[in-house]
CSV table of C-alpha atoms in Angstrom, one decimal:
chain,number,residue,atom,x,y,z
A,1,UNK,CA,-30.0,-34.5,-18.8
A,2,UNK,CA,-27.4,-32.2,-17.1
A,3,UNK,CA,-28.0,-29.5,-19.7
A,4,UNK,CA,-31.7,-29.9,-19.4
A,5,UNK,CA,-31.6,-29.4,-15.7
A,6,UNK,CA,-29.5,-26.3,-16.0
A,7,UNK,CA,-31.8,-24.9,-18.6
A,8,UNK,CA,-34.8,-25.5,-16.3
A,9,UNK,CA,-33.1,-23.6,-13.5
A,10,UNK,CA,-32.6,-20.7,-15.8
A,11,UNK,CA,-36.3,-20.7,-16.8
A,12,UNK,CA,-37.6,-21.0,-13.2
A,13,UNK,CA,-39.7,-18.0,-12.1
A,14,UNK,CA,-39.6,-17.0,-8.5
A,15,UNK,CA,-41.4,-13.6,-8.3
A,16,UNK,CA,-40.5,-12.8,-4.7
A,17,UNK,CA,-36.8,-12.3,-5.4
A,18,UNK,CA,-36.0,-11.4,-9.0
A,19,UNK,CA,-36.8,-11.5,-12.7
A,20,UNK,CA,-37.0,-14.8,-14.5
A,21,UNK,CA,-36.9,-15.0,-18.2
A,22,UNK,CA,-35.7,-17.6,-20.8
A,23,UNK,CA,-31.9,-17.2,-21.0
A,24,UNK,CA,-28.7,-19.0,-21.5
A,25,UNK,CA,-26.9,-20.4,-18.3
A,26,UNK,CA,-24.9,-17.6,-16.6
A,27,UNK,CA,-21.7,-19.6,-17.1
A,28,UNK,CA,-22.2,-19.4,-20.9
A,29,UNK,CA,-23.2,-15.8,-21.0
A,30,UNK,CA,-20.3,-14.5,-18.8
A,31,UNK,CA,-17.5,-16.8,-19.8
A,32,UNK,CA,-15.7,-14.2,-22.0
A,33,UNK,CA,-15.8,-11.6,-19.3
A,34,UNK,CA,-14.8,-14.2,-16.6
A,35,UNK,CA,-11.8,-15.4,-18.7
A,36,UNK,CA,-10.8,-11.8,-19.3
A,37,UNK,CA,-10.9,-10.9,-15.5
A,38,UNK,CA,-9.1,-14.1,-14.5
A,39,UNK,CA,-6.3,-13.4,-17.0
A,40,UNK,CA,-6.0,-9.8,-15.7
A,41,UNK,CA,-6.0,-10.9,-12.1
A,42,UNK,CA,-3.3,-13.6,-12.5
A,43,UNK,CA,-1.0,-11.0,-14.2
A,44,UNK,CA,-1.7,-8.2,-11.7
A,45,UNK,CA,1.0,-6.7,-9.6
A,46,UNK,CA,-0.7,-3.6,-8.3
A,47,UNK,CA,-2.8,-5.3,-5.7
A,48,UNK,CA,0.1,-6.9,-3.9
A,49,UNK,CA,2.1,-3.7,-4.2
A,50,UNK,CA,-0.8,-1.9,-2.4
A,51,UNK,CA,-0.8,-4.6,0.3
A,52,UNK,CA,2.9,-4.2,0.7
A,53,UNK,CA,2.6,-0.5,1.3
A,54,UNK,CA,-0.2,-1.0,3.8
A,55,UNK,CA,1.8,-3.5,5.8
A,56,UNK,CA,5.3,-2.0,5.7
A,57,UNK,CA,4.5,1.7,5.7
A,58,UNK,CA,1.3,1.8,7.9
A,59,UNK,CA,1.3,-1.5,9.7
A,60,UNK,CA,-0.9,-2.5,12.6
A,61,UNK,CA,-3.9,-0.3,12.9
A,62,UNK,CA,-6.1,-1.0,15.9
A,63,UNK,CA,-9.2,1.2,16.3
A,64,UNK,CA,-8.5,4.5,17.9
A,65,UNK,CA,-4.9,4.6,16.7
A,66,UNK,CA,-3.0,7.1,14.5
A,67,UNK,CA,-2.0,4.4,12.0
A,68,UNK,CA,-5.7,3.5,11.5
A,69,UNK,CA,-6.4,7.1,10.6
A,70,UNK,CA,-3.5,7.1,8.1
A,71,UNK,CA,-4.8,3.9,6.6
A,72,UNK,CA,-8.2,5.5,6.1
A,73,UNK,CA,-6.8,8.6,4.5
A,74,UNK,CA,-4.5,6.6,2.3
A,75,UNK,CA,-7.3,4.2,1.2
A,76,UNK,CA,-9.6,7.1,0.2
A,77,UNK,CA,-6.8,8.6,-1.9
A,78,UNK,CA,-6.0,5.3,-3.5
A,79,UNK,CA,-9.6,4.8,-4.5
A,80,UNK,CA,-9.7,8.2,-6.1
A,81,UNK,CA,-6.4,7.6,-7.9
A,82,UNK,CA,-7.9,4.4,-9.3
A,83,UNK,CA,-10.8,6.4,-10.8
A,84,UNK,CA,-13.6,5.1,-8.6
A,85,UNK,CA,-16.7,7.2,-8.3
A,86,UNK,CA,-18.4,8.7,-5.2
A,87,UNK,CA,-15.4,8.0,-2.9
A,88,UNK,CA,-16.6,8.5,0.6
A,89,UNK,CA,-15.3,8.4,4.1
A,90,UNK,CA,-18.2,7.7,6.5
A,91,UNK,CA,-17.7,8.9,10.0
A,92,UNK,CA,-17.7,6.2,12.7
A,93,UNK,CA,-16.9,6.6,16.4
A,94,UNK,CA,-14.8,3.7,17.5
A,95,UNK,CA,-13.5,2.4,20.9
A,96,UNK,CA,-10.0,3.1,21.9
A,97,UNK,CA,-8.4,0.3,23.9
A,98,UNK,CA,-4.8,0.7,25.0
A,99,UNK,CA,-2.6,-2.3,25.8
A,100,UNK,CA,0.1,-0.6,27.7
A,101,UNK,CA,3.0,-2.6,29.2
A,102,UNK,CA,2.2,-6.2,30.2
A,103,UNK,CA,3.9,-9.3,31.5
A,104,UNK,CA,3.2,-12.6,33.1
A,105,UNK,CA,5.2,-15.2,34.8
A,106,UNK,CA,5.0,-18.5,36.8
A,107,UNK,CA,6.6,-17.8,40.2
A,108,UNK,CA,5.9,-21.1,42.0
A,109,UNK,CA,6.8,-24.0,42.1
A,110,UNK,CA,9.1,-23.0,39.2
A,111,UNK,CA,9.9,-19.6,37.7
A,112,UNK,CA,9.3,-19.0,34.1
A,113,UNK,CA,8.1,-16.0,32.0
A,114,UNK,CA,4.8,-16.6,30.2
A,115,UNK,CA,4.3,-15.9,26.5
A,116,UNK,CA,1.2,-13.7,26.8
A,117,UNK,CA,-0.9,-11.1,25.1
A,118,UNK,CA,-3.6,-9.2,26.9
A,119,UNK,CA,-7.1,-9.7,25.3
A,120,UNK,CA,-8.7,-6.8,23.6
A,121,UNK,CA,-11.0,-4.6,25.8
A,122,UNK,CA,-9.5,-6.2,28.9
A,123,UNK,CA,-9.1,-4.2,32.0
A,124,UNK,CA,-5.7,-3.9,33.6
A,125,UNK,CA,-4.4,-5.2,36.9
A,126,UNK,CA,-3.8,-2.9,39.9
A,127,UNK,CA,-0.5,-1.1,39.7
A,128,UNK,CA,2.3,-3.5,40.3
A,129,UNK,CA,0.2,-6.5,39.2
A,130,UNK,CA,-1.4,-9.3,41.0
A,131,UNK,CA,-0.1,-12.6,42.2
A,132,UNK,CA,-2.4,-15.5,42.7
A,133,UNK,CA,-2.7,-19.3,42.6
A,134,UNK,CA,-4.0,-20.7,39.4
A,135,UNK,CA,-6.8,-23.2,38.8
A,136,UNK,CA,-6.7,-25.0,35.4
A,137,UNK,CA,-9.9,-26.2,33.6
A,138,UNK,CA,-10.5,-27.6,30.2
A,139,UNK,CA,-14.1,-26.3,29.8
A,140,UNK,CA,-16.9,-24.4,31.4
A,141,UNK,CA,-18.3,-27.5,33.0
A,142,UNK,CA,-15.1,-28.2,34.9
A,143,UNK,CA,-15.2,-24.5,36.1
A,144,UNK,CA,-18.8,-24.8,37.4
A,145,UNK,CA,-18.0,-28.0,39.2
A,146,UNK,CA,-15.2,-26.2,41.1
A,147,UNK,CA,-17.7,-23.6,42.3
A,148,UNK,CA,-16.9,-20.5,44.2
A,149,UNK,CA,-15.0,-22.5,46.8
A,150,UNK,CA,-12.5,-23.7,44.2
A,151,UNK,CA,-12.2,-20.5,42.2
A,152,UNK,CA,-12.5,-17.4,44.5
A,153,UNK,CA,-9.3,-15.4,44.7
A,154,UNK,CA,-7.6,-17.5,42.0
A,155,UNK,CA,-6.5,-17.0,38.4
A,156,UNK,CA,-8.5,-19.3,36.1
A,157,UNK,CA,-6.6,-20.9,33.2
A,158,UNK,CA,-8.7,-22.3,30.4
A,159,UNK,CA,-6.6,-25.1,28.8
A,160,UNK,CA,-9.2,-25.9,26.1
A,161,UNK,CA,-8.0,-28.1,23.3
A,162,UNK,CA,-8.5,-26.5,19.8
A,163,UNK,CA,-11.7,-27.9,18.2
A,164,UNK,CA,-11.9,-25.4,15.4
A,165,UNK,CA,-12.1,-21.6,15.9
A,166,UNK,CA,-15.9,-21.3,16.1
A,167,UNK,CA,-16.1,-23.9,18.8
A,168,UNK,CA,-13.2,-22.9,20.9
A,169,UNK,CA,-13.2,-19.1,20.8
A,170,UNK,CA,-16.0,-19.0,23.4
A,171,UNK,CA,-13.4,-19.4,26.1
A,172,UNK,CA,-11.6,-16.3,25.0
A,173,UNK,CA,-14.8,-14.3,24.5
A,174,UNK,CA,-16.8,-15.3,27.6
A,175,UNK,CA,-14.2,-16.9,29.8
A,176,UNK,CA,-13.3,-13.9,32.0
A,177,UNK,CA,-16.9,-13.2,33.0
A,178,UNK,CA,-17.6,-16.9,33.7
A,179,UNK,CA,-14.6,-17.0,35.9
A,180,UNK,CA,-15.5,-13.7,37.6
A,181,UNK,CA,-18.9,-15.0,38.5
A,182,UNK,CA,-17.2,-17.5,40.9
A,183,UNK,CA,-14.8,-14.9,42.3
A,184,UNK,CA,-11.7,-15.3,40.1
A,185,UNK,CA,-9.2,-12.4,40.1
A,186,UNK,CA,-8.0,-12.9,36.6
A,187,UNK,CA,-8.2,-15.2,33.6
A,188,UNK,CA,-5.7,-16.7,31.2
A,189,UNK,CA,-6.8,-18.6,28.1
A,190,UNK,CA,-4.9,-21.0,25.9
A,191,UNK,CA,-4.6,-19.3,22.5
A,192,UNK,CA,-7.2,-20.2,20.0
A,193,UNK,CA,-5.0,-21.9,17.5
A,194,UNK,CA,-3.9,-25.4,16.6
A,195,UNK,CA,-0.3,-24.4,16.3
A,196,UNK,CA,2.1,-24.6,19.2
A,197,UNK,CA,5.0,-22.3,18.5
A,198,UNK,CA,5.1,-20.3,21.7
A,199,UNK,CA,3.0,-17.6,20.0
A,200,UNK,CA,0.1,-16.0,21.9
A,201,UNK,CA,-3.0,-14.9,20.0
A,202,UNK,CA,-4.9,-11.9,21.1
A,203,UNK,CA,-8.6,-11.2,20.2
A,204,UNK,CA,-11.5,-9.4,21.8
A,205,UNK,CA,-13.4,-10.5,24.9
A,206,UNK,CA,-16.9,-9.5,25.9
A,207,UNK,CA,-17.6,-8.7,29.6
A,208,UNK,CA,-20.9,-9.5,31.2
A,209,UNK,CA,-21.8,-6.1,32.7
A,210,UNK,CA,-23.5,-7.8,35.6
A,211,UNK,CA,-20.3,-9.1,37.1
A,212,UNK,CA,-16.9,-7.7,37.9
A,213,UNK,CA,-14.4,-7.1,35.1
A,214,UNK,CA,-11.2,-9.0,35.6
A,215,UNK,CA,-7.9,-8.8,33.7
A,216,UNK,CA,-7.7,-11.4,30.9
A,217,UNK,CA,-4.8,-12.5,28.6
A,218,UNK,CA,-4.0,-15.2,26.1
A,219,UNK,CA,-1.0,-17.5,26.7
A,220,UNK,CA,0.8,-19.8,24.4
A,221,UNK,CA,-0.3,-23.4,24.0
A,222,UNK,CA,3.0,-24.6,25.5
A,223,UNK,CA,2.5,-22.4,28.6
A,224,UNK,CA,-1.1,-23.5,29.1
A,225,UNK,CA,-0.2,-27.1,28.9
A,226,UNK,CA,2.8,-26.6,31.3
A,227,UNK,CA,0.4,-24.9,33.8
A,228,UNK,CA,-2.0,-27.9,33.4
A,229,UNK,CA,0.8,-30.3,34.2
A,230,UNK,CA,2.1,-28.4,37.2
A,231,UNK,CA,-1.4,-28.2,38.6
A,232,UNK,CA,-1.6,-32.0,38.9
A,233,UNK,CA,1.5,-32.2,41.1
A,234,UNK,CA,-0.4,-31.4,44.3
A,235,UNK,CA,1.4,-28.1,45.1
A,236,UNK,CA,0.1,-24.6,44.6
A,237,UNK,CA,1.0,-23.1,41.2
A,238,UNK,CA,1.3,-19.3,41.4
A,239,UNK,CA,1.4,-16.7,38.6
A,240,UNK,CA,2.2,-13.0,38.6
A,241,UNK,CA,0.3,-10.9,36.1
A,242,UNK,CA,0.9,-7.2,35.4
A,243,UNK,CA,-1.3,-5.4,32.8
A,244,UNK,CA,-1.7,-1.7,32.1
A,245,UNK,CA,-4.6,-2.2,29.7
A,246,UNK,CA,-7.3,0.4,29.8
A,247,UNK,CA,-10.0,2.2,27.8
A,248,UNK,CA,-9.9,5.8,26.6
A,249,UNK,CA,-12.7,7.9,25.1
A,250,UNK,CA,-14.1,6.8,21.8
A,251,UNK,CA,-12.2,8.2,18.7
A,252,UNK,CA,-13.4,9.3,15.3
A,253,UNK,CA,-12.6,6.9,12.4
A,254,UNK,CA,-14.4,6.1,9.2
A,255,UNK,CA,-15.6,3.5,6.7
A,256,UNK,CA,-14.2,4.1,3.3
A,257,UNK,CA,-16.0,3.3,0.0
A,258,UNK,CA,-16.0,4.0,-3.7
A,259,UNK,CA,-18.0,2.8,-6.6
A,260,UNK,CA,-18.3,1.7,-10.2
A,261,UNK,CA,-21.8,3.2,-10.9
A,262,UNK,CA,-24.1,0.8,-12.7
A,263,UNK,CA,-25.0,1.4,-16.4
A,264,UNK,CA,-28.7,0.5,-16.1
A,265,UNK,CA,-29.7,0.0,-12.5
A,266,UNK,CA,-27.4,2.3,-10.5
A,267,UNK,CA,-29.7,2.3,-7.5
A,268,UNK,CA,-29.1,-1.5,-7.0
A,269,UNK,CA,-25.8,-2.2,-5.2
A,270,UNK,CA,-23.4,-5.1,-4.9
A,271,UNK,CA,-21.1,-4.3,-1.9
A,272,UNK,CA,-17.9,-6.1,-1.2
A,273,UNK,CA,-14.9,-5.6,1.0
A,274,UNK,CA,-13.2,-6.3,4.3
A,275,UNK,CA,-12.1,-4.5,7.4
A,276,UNK,CA,-9.5,-1.9,7.5
A,277,UNK,CA,-8.6,-2.1,11.2
A,278,UNK,CA,-6.4,-4.8,12.7
A,279,UNK,CA,-5.1,-5.8,16.1
A,280,UNK,CA,-2.1,-3.9,17.6
A,281,UNK,CA,0.3,-6.8,16.8
A,282,UNK,CA,1.9,-7.9,13.5
A,283,UNK,CA,0.9,-6.0,10.4
A,284,UNK,CA,-2.7,-7.1,9.9
A,285,UNK,CA,-1.5,-8.7,6.6
A,286,UNK,CA,-3.8,-11.7,6.4
A,287,UNK,CA,-6.4,-10.3,8.8
A,288,UNK,CA,-7.6,-8.3,7.0
A,289,UNK,CA,-5.1,-6.3,4.8
A,290,UNK,CA,-5.3,-9.1,2.3
A,291,UNK,CA,-9.1,-8.8,2.2
A,292,UNK,CA,-9.4,-5.1,1.6
A,293,UNK,CA,-6.6,-5.0,-1.0
A,294,UNK,CA,-7.8,-8.0,-2.9
A,295,UNK,CA,-11.4,-6.8,-3.1
A,296,UNK,CA,-10.2,-3.3,-4.2
A,297,UNK,CA,-8.0,-4.7,-6.9
A,298,UNK,CA,-10.9,-7.0,-8.1
A,299,UNK,CA,-13.0,-3.8,-8.5
A,300,UNK,CA,-10.1,-2.0,-10.2
A,301,UNK,CA,-9.7,-4.8,-12.7
A,302,UNK,CA,-13.4,-4.8,-13.6
A,303,UNK,CA,-13.0,-1.1,-14.3
A,304,UNK,CA,-9.7,-1.5,-16.2
A,305,UNK,CA,-11.2,-4.3,-18.2
A,306,UNK,CA,-13.8,-1.9,-19.7
A,307,UNK,CA,-16.7,-3.9,-18.1
A,308,UNK,CA,-19.5,-1.7,-16.9
A,309,UNK,CA,-22.1,-3.8,-15.0
A,310,UNK,CA,-25.8,-3.0,-15.0
A,311,UNK,CA,-25.8,-2.5,-11.2
A,312,UNK,CA,-23.4,-0.4,-9.0
A,313,UNK,CA,-20.4,-2.1,-7.5
A,314,UNK,CA,-19.4,-0.6,-4.2
A,315,UNK,CA,-16.1,-1.4,-2.5
A,316,UNK,CA,-16.2,-0.9,1.2
A,317,UNK,CA,-13.4,-0.9,3.8
A,318,UNK,CA,-15.3,-1.3,7.1
A,319,UNK,CA,-13.8,-0.1,10.3
A,320,UNK,CA,-13.6,-1.6,13.9
A,321,UNK,CA,-14.4,-5.2,13.0
A,322,UNK,CA,-11.9,-6.5,15.5
A,323,UNK,CA,-13.2,-5.0,18.8
A,324,UNK,CA,-16.6,-3.5,18.2
A,325,UNK,CA,-18.2,-4.1,14.7
A,326,UNK,CA,-19.2,-0.4,14.7
A,327,UNK,CA,-18.3,0.1,11.0
A,328,UNK,CA,-20.6,-2.6,9.8
A,329,UNK,CA,-23.4,-1.4,12.1
A,330,UNK,CA,-22.9,2.3,11.1
A,331,UNK,CA,-22.9,1.4,7.4
A,332,UNK,CA,-26.3,-0.4,7.6
A,333,UNK,CA,-27.8,2.3,9.9
A,334,UNK,CA,-26.8,5.1,7.4
A,335,UNK,CA,-28.9,3.4,4.8
A,336,UNK,CA,-31.9,4.7,6.7
A,337,UNK,CA,-34.2,1.6,6.2
A,338,UNK,CA,-33.1,1.2,2.5
A,339,UNK,CA,-30.9,-1.8,2.8
A,340,UNK,CA,-33.1,-3.3,0.1
A,341,UNK,CA,-31.0,-1.3,-2.3
A,342,UNK,CA,-28.2,-3.8,-1.7
A,343,UNK,CA,-28.8,-6.9,-3.8
A,344,UNK,CA,-25.8,-8.7,-2.4
A,345,UNK,CA,-22.9,-8.2,0.0
A,346,UNK,CA,-19.5,-10.0,-0.2
A,347,UNK,CA,-16.9,-10.1,2.6
A,348,UNK,CA,-13.3,-11.4,2.5
A,349,UNK,CA,-12.1,-11.9,6.0
A,350,UNK,CA,-10.5,-15.3,6.0
A,351,UNK,CA,-7.1,-14.5,4.7
A,352,UNK,CA,-5.7,-14.8,1.2
A,353,UNK,CA,-4.6,-18.5,1.1
A,354,UNK,CA,-5.7,-20.5,-1.9
A,355,UNK,CA,-9.3,-19.7,-2.6
A,356,UNK,CA,-11.8,-22.5,-3.0
A,357,UNK,CA,-15.1,-20.7,-3.6
A,358,UNK,CA,-17.9,-18.9,-1.8
A,359,UNK,CA,-20.4,-19.6,0.9
A,360,UNK,CA,-23.9,-18.2,0.4
A,361,UNK,CA,-26.0,-17.2,3.4
A,362,UNK,CA,-29.0,-15.3,4.5
A,363,UNK,CA,-30.1,-14.6,8.1
A,364,UNK,CA,-30.0,-17.8,10.3
A,365,UNK,CA,-27.4,-19.3,8.0
A,366,UNK,CA,-24.3,-17.3,8.6
A,367,UNK,CA,-20.9,-18.8,9.3
A,368,UNK,CA,-19.4,-18.4,12.7
A,369,UNK,CA,-16.0,-18.1,11.2
A,370,UNK,CA,-14.7,-17.3,7.7
A,371,UNK,CA,-14.4,-20.9,6.5
A,372,UNK,CA,-16.9,-22.8,8.7
A,373,UNK,CA,-19.8,-24.8,7.2
A,374,UNK,CA,-23.4,-23.8,7.3
A,375,UNK,CA,-25.5,-24.1,10.4
A,376,UNK,CA,-29.2,-23.3,10.8
A,377,UNK,CA,-32.4,-24.2,9.0
A,378,UNK,CA,-32.7,-25.7,5.6
A,379,UNK,CA,-32.6,-23.4,2.6
A,380,UNK,CA,-36.0,-22.1,1.2
A,381,UNK,CA,-37.0,-22.8,-2.3
A,382,UNK,CA,-35.9,-19.3,-3.3
A,383,UNK,CA,-32.6,-19.7,-1.7
A,384,UNK,CA,-32.1,-23.1,-3.4
A,385,UNK,CA,-32.7,-21.5,-6.7
A,386,UNK,CA,-30.1,-18.8,-5.9
A,387,UNK,CA,-27.7,-21.5,-4.8
A,388,UNK,CA,-28.1,-23.1,-8.2
A,389,UNK,CA,-27.4,-19.8,-9.9
A,390,UNK,CA,-24.2,-19.3,-7.8
A,391,UNK,CA,-23.1,-22.8,-8.6
A,392,UNK,CA,-23.4,-22.0,-12.3
A,393,UNK,CA,-21.3,-18.8,-11.7
A,394,UNK,CA,-18.9,-20.9,-9.8
A,395,UNK,CA,-18.0,-23.0,-12.8
A,396,UNK,CA,-16.4,-19.9,-14.3
A,397,UNK,CA,-13.8,-20.1,-11.4
A,398,UNK,CA,-12.5,-23.5,-12.3
A,399,UNK,CA,-9.3,-22.1,-13.8
A,400,UNK,CA,-8.4,-20.9,-10.3
A,401,UNK,CA,-9.9,-23.9,-8.6
A,402,UNK,CA,-12.4,-21.7,-6.7
A,403,UNK,CA,-15.6,-23.3,-8.0
A,404,UNK,CA,-17.0,-24.6,-4.7
A,405,UNK,CA,-20.3,-23.0,-3.8
A,406,UNK,CA,-22.0,-24.1,-0.6
A,407,UNK,CA,-24.6,-22.9,1.9
A,408,UNK,CA,-23.4,-20.8,4.8
A,409,UNK,CA,-21.7,-17.4,4.1
A,410,UNK,CA,-21.3,-13.9,5.3
A,411,UNK,CA,-19.0,-12.1,7.8
A,412,UNK,CA,-19.1,-9.8,10.7
A,413,UNK,CA,-19.1,-6.6,8.7
A,414,UNK,CA,-22.0,-7.6,6.5
A,415,UNK,CA,-24.0,-9.2,9.2
A,416,UNK,CA,-26.1,-6.1,9.8
A,417,UNK,CA,-27.0,-6.0,6.1
A,418,UNK,CA,-27.8,-9.7,6.2
A,419,UNK,CA,-30.0,-9.3,9.3
A,420,UNK,CA,-32.0,-6.7,7.2
A,421,UNK,CA,-32.4,-9.2,4.4
A,422,UNK,CA,-29.5,-8.8,2.1
A,423,UNK,CA,-28.0,-12.0,0.8
A,424,UNK,CA,-24.4,-12.5,1.9
A,425,UNK,CA,-21.4,-14.2,0.5
A,426,UNK,CA,-18.2,-15.1,2.2
A,427,UNK,CA,-15.1,-15.9,0.2
A,428,UNK,CA,-13.7,-19.3,1.1
A,429,UNK,CA,-10.1,-20.3,1.2
A,430,UNK,CA,-8.2,-23.4,2.4
A,431,UNK,CA,-7.5,-21.6,5.6
A,432,UNK,CA,-4.6,-24.1,6.1
A,433,UNK,CA,-2.6,-21.7,8.2
A,434,UNK,CA,-4.9,-18.7,8.8
A,435,UNK,CA,-5.5,-19.5,12.5
A,436,UNK,CA,-1.7,-20.1,13.0
A,437,UNK,CA,-1.1,-16.4,12.2
A,438,UNK,CA,-4.1,-14.2,12.8
A,439,UNK,CA,-4.2,-11.9,15.9
A,440,UNK,CA,-0.4,-12.5,16.5
A,441,UNK,CA,2.9,-10.8,15.8
A,442,UNK,CA,3.3,-13.3,13.0
A,443,UNK,CA,0.5,-11.8,10.9
A,444,UNK,CA,3.0,-10.1,8.5
A,445,UNK,CA,3.3,-9.6,4.7
A,446,UNK,CA,5.5,-12.6,4.1
A,447,UNK,CA,2.6,-14.9,5.1
A,448,UNK,CA,0.6,-13.7,2.0
A,449,UNK,CA,1.7,-15.7,-1.1
A,450,UNK,CA,1.5,-13.4,-4.2
A,451,UNK,CA,0.2,-16.2,-6.4
A,452,UNK,CA,-2.6,-17.2,-4.0
A,453,UNK,CA,-3.4,-13.5,-3.5
A,454,UNK,CA,-3.9,-13.1,-7.3
A,455,UNK,CA,-6.2,-16.0,-7.4
A,456,UNK,CA,-8.3,-14.4,-4.7
A,457,UNK,CA,-8.6,-11.3,-6.8
A,458,UNK,CA,-9.7,-13.4,-9.7
A,459,UNK,CA,-12.5,-15.2,-7.8
A,460,UNK,CA,-13.8,-11.9,-6.3
A,461,UNK,CA,-13.7,-10.1,-9.6
A,462,UNK,CA,-15.7,-12.7,-11.5
A,463,UNK,CA,-18.3,-13.2,-8.7
A,464,UNK,CA,-18.7,-9.5,-8.2
A,465,UNK,CA,-19.1,-8.6,-11.8
A,466,UNK,CA,-21.6,-11.4,-12.6
A,467,UNK,CA,-23.8,-10.6,-9.6
A,468,UNK,CA,-23.8,-6.9,-10.6
A,469,UNK,CA,-24.7,-7.6,-14.1
A,470,UNK,CA,-26.9,-10.8,-14.2
A,471,UNK,CA,-30.7,-10.5,-14.8
A,472,UNK,CA,-31.8,-12.0,-11.5
A,473,UNK,CA,-31.1,-11.1,-7.9
A,474,UNK,CA,-30.1,-13.5,-5.2
A,475,UNK,CA,-32.7,-14.5,-2.6
A,476,UNK,CA,-32.4,-12.8,0.8
A,477,UNK,CA,-35.5,-12.4,3.0
A,478,UNK,CA,-37.9,-9.6,3.7
A,479,UNK,CA,-36.6,-8.2,6.9
A,480,UNK,CA,-36.7,-4.6,8.3
A,481,UNK,CA,-35.4,-2.2,5.7
A,482,UNK,CA,-36.0,-4.4,2.6
A,483,UNK,CA,-38.2,-3.5,-0.2
A,484,UNK,CA,-39.7,-5.4,-3.2
């Protein structure tokens, strides 16, 4: 019965999204190629060597910085050396946020330096810093109950327990403006991580342009909890915050991409990649050096294995994902209403821990974070058929235990493509420690295990090759810029 069901899936005709003809299951057709790619990936050393160079010789590469420009030039040269076709650097103007010197400290009723990192895009304090009483809240409801009378002139501290990145990150993103609406002079947020190791986590914030912009920084879990305890003692708790953070004029940067041109349908493209920028702390190893180097090596191994897919495979290093998403937006905009040329987009931006599979999504079904489950409406009949095809492909990844295929996939860089109707996939990992490290000084090469990294290469290589060669296309939706 299982074989009959799979055969019936292969015979199903859904004219709105692809060709349907009698054929063997994809897992049977592509097993020799998959086995070849997995073997090559698990024996590969070049991908990790490239990641090592990126981390140790270029390092952190925030948008607007000189290291980012070096990373872009190096990446383009690397793609050319690997023999990829049509290597392109696509100009993108990106924001330049400068951290400058920064510090924070509790000055009353005890004295203690704070482990802090200013949030990306934050404004700075006045020269010499600010000193103010703090008010500690666990959520936005508590903040609103305090009202202007309880908040005005104070520093709001969000001591929100970690309930998963997607649920808790809102305090980092919107917390400053919510506090400013009630007259706060600054905001501190408990770092968005489950790990208490006196390590602050940066990340971007988004200001509401209708209210005043106030300085904002992340502090360690331990410091946030200490401030919460002190605030219950009935005496004022005061903090001094000094930040030189500021914006400078936008700078020129670029997306970088190269191709394996398809043998029969070169106009149809499967795009995959990650983001080349990082925060200005650590080395950007897991986030997202591992993503761009694993996807590139997956494409290199497809090429080196002598496999020429029917469709074009395009490896893309998007720029400015961390504090602007301008690379993904520029890439989609440059297609000039022809995003329908893209039959699938794959993003790896969840680190390179042990892979478990892929999430499949289309607009309304994207994941809030790299490894979060699906949210949104039920899958359509066409999408259900595509999910069955992907599950069949997923069986090819059992040798690396990455055969889980579930609804809900995508990523920030491919979101503009998905909004235009391109089906998106996000590579899934265990994410056991990703949120311990990302956006911190601890995001360094030693956190990327070479064995797990190679398994990521294997899962990406197999999935990419099959999507670029199989008869059907995955289901997206007919949005602006899509064509039949």
